[in-house]
Short mmCIF file of C-alpha atoms in Angstrom, two decimals:
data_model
loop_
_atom_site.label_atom_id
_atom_site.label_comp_id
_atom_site.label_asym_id
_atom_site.label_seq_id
_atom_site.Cartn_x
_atom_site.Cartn_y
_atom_site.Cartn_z
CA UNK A 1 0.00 0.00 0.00
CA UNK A 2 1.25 3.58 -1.32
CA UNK A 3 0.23 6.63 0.92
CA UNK A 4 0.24 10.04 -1.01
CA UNK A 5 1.71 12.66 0.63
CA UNK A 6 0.49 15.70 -0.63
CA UNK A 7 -3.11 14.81 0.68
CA UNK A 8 -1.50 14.32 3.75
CA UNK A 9 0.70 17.56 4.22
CA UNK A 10 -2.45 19.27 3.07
CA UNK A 11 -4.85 18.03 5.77
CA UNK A 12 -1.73 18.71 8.21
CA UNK A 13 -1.55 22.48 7.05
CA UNK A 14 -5.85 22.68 6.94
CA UNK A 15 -5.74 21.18 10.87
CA UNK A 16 -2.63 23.71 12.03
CA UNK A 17 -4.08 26.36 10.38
CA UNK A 18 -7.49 25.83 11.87
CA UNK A 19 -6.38 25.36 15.35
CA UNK A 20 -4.61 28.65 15.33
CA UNK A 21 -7.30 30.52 14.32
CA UNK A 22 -9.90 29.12 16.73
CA UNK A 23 -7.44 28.88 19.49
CA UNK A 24 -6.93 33.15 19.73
CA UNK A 25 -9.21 35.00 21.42
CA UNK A 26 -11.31 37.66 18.92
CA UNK A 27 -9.26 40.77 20.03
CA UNK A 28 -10.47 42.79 16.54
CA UNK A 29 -12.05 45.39 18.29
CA UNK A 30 -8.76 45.87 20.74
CA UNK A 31 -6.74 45.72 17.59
CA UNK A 32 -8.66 48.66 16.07
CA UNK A 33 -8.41 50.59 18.96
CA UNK A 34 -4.42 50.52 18.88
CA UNK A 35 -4.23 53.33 16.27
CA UNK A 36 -7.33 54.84 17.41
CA UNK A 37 -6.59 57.34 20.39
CA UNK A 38 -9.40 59.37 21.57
CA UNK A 39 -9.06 63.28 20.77
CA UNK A 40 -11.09 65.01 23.37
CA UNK A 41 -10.01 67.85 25.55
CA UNK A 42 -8.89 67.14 29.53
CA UNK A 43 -10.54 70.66 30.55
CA UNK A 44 -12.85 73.03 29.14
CA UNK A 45 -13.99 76.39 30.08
CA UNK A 46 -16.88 79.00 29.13
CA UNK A 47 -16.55 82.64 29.28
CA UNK A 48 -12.63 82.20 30.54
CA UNK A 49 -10.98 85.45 31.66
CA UNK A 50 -7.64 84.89 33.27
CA UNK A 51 -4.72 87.44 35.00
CA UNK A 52 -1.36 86.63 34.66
CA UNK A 53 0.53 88.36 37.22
CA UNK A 54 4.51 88.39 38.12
CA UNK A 55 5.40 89.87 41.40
CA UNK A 56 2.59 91.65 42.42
CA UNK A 57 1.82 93.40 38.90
CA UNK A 58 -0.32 92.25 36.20
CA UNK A 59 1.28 91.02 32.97
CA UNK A 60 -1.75 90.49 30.68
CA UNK A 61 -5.60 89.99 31.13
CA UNK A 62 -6.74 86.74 28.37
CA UNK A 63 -10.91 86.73 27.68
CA UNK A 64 -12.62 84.07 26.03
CA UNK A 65 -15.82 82.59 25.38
CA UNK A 66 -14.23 79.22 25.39
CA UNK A 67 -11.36 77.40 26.00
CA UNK A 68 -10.51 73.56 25.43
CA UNK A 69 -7.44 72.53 27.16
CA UNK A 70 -5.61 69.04 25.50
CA UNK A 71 -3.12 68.84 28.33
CA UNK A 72 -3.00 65.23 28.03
CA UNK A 73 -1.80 64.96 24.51
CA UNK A 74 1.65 63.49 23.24
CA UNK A 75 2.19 67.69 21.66
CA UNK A 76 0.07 69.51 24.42
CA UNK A 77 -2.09 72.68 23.63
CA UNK A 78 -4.82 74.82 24.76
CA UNK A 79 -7.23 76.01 21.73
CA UNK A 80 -9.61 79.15 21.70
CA UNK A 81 -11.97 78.12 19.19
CA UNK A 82 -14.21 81.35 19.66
CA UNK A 83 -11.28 83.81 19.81
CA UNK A 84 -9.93 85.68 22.13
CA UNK A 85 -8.92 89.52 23.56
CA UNK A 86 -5.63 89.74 25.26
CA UNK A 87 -4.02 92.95 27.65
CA UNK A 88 -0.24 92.84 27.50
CA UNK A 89 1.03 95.06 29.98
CA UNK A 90 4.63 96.53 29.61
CA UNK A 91 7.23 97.48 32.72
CA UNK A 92 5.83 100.68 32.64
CA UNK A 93 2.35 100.17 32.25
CA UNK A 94 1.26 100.79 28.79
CA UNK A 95 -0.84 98.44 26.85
CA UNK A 96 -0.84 96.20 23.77
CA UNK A 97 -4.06 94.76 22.74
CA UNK A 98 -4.32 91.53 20.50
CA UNK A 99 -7.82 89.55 19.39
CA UNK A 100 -8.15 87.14 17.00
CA UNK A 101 -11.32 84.68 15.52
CA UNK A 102 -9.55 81.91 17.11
CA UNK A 103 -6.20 81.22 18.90
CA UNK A 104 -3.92 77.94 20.10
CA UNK A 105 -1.27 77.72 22.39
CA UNK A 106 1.44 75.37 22.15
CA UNK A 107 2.73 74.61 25.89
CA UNK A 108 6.17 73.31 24.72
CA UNK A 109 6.76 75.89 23.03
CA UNK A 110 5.32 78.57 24.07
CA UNK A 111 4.03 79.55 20.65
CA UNK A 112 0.84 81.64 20.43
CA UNK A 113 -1.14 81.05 16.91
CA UNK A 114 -3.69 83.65 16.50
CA UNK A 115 -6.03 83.36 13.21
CA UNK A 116 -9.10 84.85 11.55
CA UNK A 117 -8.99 88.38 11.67
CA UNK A 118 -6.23 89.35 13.85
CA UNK A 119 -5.83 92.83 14.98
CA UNK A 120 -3.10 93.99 17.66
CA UNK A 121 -3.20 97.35 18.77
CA UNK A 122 -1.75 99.92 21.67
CA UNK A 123 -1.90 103.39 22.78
CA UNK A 124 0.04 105.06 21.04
CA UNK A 125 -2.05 104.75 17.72
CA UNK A 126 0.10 102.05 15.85
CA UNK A 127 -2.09 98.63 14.76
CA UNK A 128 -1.41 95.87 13.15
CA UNK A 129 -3.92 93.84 10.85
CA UNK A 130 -3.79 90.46 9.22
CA UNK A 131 -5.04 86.88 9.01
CA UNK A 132 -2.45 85.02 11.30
CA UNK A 133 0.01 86.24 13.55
CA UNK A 134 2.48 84.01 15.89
CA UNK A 135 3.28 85.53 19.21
CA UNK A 136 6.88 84.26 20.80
CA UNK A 137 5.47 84.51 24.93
CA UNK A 138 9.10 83.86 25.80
CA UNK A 139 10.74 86.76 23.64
CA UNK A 140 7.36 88.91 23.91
CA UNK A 141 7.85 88.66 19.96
CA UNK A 142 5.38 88.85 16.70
CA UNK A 143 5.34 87.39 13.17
CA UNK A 144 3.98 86.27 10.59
CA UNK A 145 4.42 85.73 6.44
CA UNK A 146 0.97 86.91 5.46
CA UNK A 147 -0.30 90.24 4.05
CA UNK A 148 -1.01 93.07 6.56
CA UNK A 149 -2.02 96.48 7.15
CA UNK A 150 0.05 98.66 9.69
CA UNK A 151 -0.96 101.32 10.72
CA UNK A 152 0.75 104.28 12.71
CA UNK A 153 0.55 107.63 13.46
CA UNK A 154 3.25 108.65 10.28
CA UNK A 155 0.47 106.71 8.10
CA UNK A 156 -0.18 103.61 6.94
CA UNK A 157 1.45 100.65 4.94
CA UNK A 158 0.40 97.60 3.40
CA UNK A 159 3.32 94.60 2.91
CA UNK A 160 3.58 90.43 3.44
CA UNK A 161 5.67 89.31 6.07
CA UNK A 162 6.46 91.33 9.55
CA UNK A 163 7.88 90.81 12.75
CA UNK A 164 8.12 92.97 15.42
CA UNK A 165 7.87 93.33 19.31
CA UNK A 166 4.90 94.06 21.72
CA UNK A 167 5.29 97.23 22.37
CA UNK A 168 6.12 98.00 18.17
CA UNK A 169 9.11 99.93 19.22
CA UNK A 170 10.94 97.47 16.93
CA UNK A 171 9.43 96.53 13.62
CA UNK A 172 10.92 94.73 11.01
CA UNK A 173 8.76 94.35 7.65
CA UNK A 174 9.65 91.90 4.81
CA UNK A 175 7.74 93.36 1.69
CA UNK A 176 6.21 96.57 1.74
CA UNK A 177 3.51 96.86 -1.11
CA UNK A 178 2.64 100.50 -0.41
CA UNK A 179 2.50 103.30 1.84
CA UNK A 180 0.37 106.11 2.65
CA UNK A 181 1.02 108.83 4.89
CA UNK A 182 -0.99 110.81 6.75
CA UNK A 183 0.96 114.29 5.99
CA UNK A 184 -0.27 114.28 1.72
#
């Protein structure tokens, strides 16, 4: 008597096969859920108005309808999905005032990214207009690459790509497109 052995490996292969896939328990949904992470903020405030103070004297006033904090994140943030209106405060007391359609806040880097209709603005008469504008919290800095409207008390000028400091004592501007001033 001749056995075949090709009917034989194959019922060994069907019977392994089998076995493993019975034996396991059905983890699927697990499995989906390992590239799934859940995106939902860890803290959320309404009508948020907050005073950031450093020895005794305030440093800037932040209002906002709403606030969603994602502190829990692997690249933390806290987004303003309703905008905001920020006080900046200098050493000697003068004001610089900022709002935007909507605003996040990167916490490792300290990066403010204000969008929509962003206007900045102090006391002095000088303002700044465009549709996105980073603040630098740690150098008290400004920029951005889009178009914009400044505005000062000399006149005004129209360009794409500025940087400059709170208080607009320095003010560094990429491409100026045009310029009006308020003397002709």
């Amino acid at each position: 008597m001749i056995l075949k052995k090709q009917p034989l490996i194959n019922f060994f292969f069907f019977t392994f096969l089998m076995v493993g896939l019975f034996s396991c328990e059905s983890n699927f949904k697990e499995v989906q859920k390992i590239n799934f992470s859940e995106f939902v903020p860890s803290g959320e405030a309404d009508d948020f108005n907050l005073k950031y103070t450093d020895s005794g004297r305030i440093q800037s006033i932040l209002m906002s309808p709403k606030m969603l904090d994602y502190a829990t994140v692997e690249f933390p943030f806290t987004e303003f999905p309703k905008g905001i209106k920020v006080t900046l405060f200098d050493k000697n007391g003068k004001k610089t005032f900022v709002s935007s359609d909507y605003a996040v806040t990167y916490k490792n880097t300290n990066i403010i990214d204000l969008q929509g209709t962003v206007l900045i603005a102090n006391e002095t008469g000088q303002s700044l207009e465009t549709t996105q504008l980073y603040f630098d919290q740690k150098n008290e800095w400004f920029y951005t690459e889009k178009k914009f409207k400044f505005t000062d008390p000399k006149g005004v000028s129209f360009g794409e790509g500025i940087d400059f400091s709170k208080d607009f004592k320095i003010v560094n501007s990429q491409k100026i497109a045009g310029e009006i001033n308020q003397s002709e």
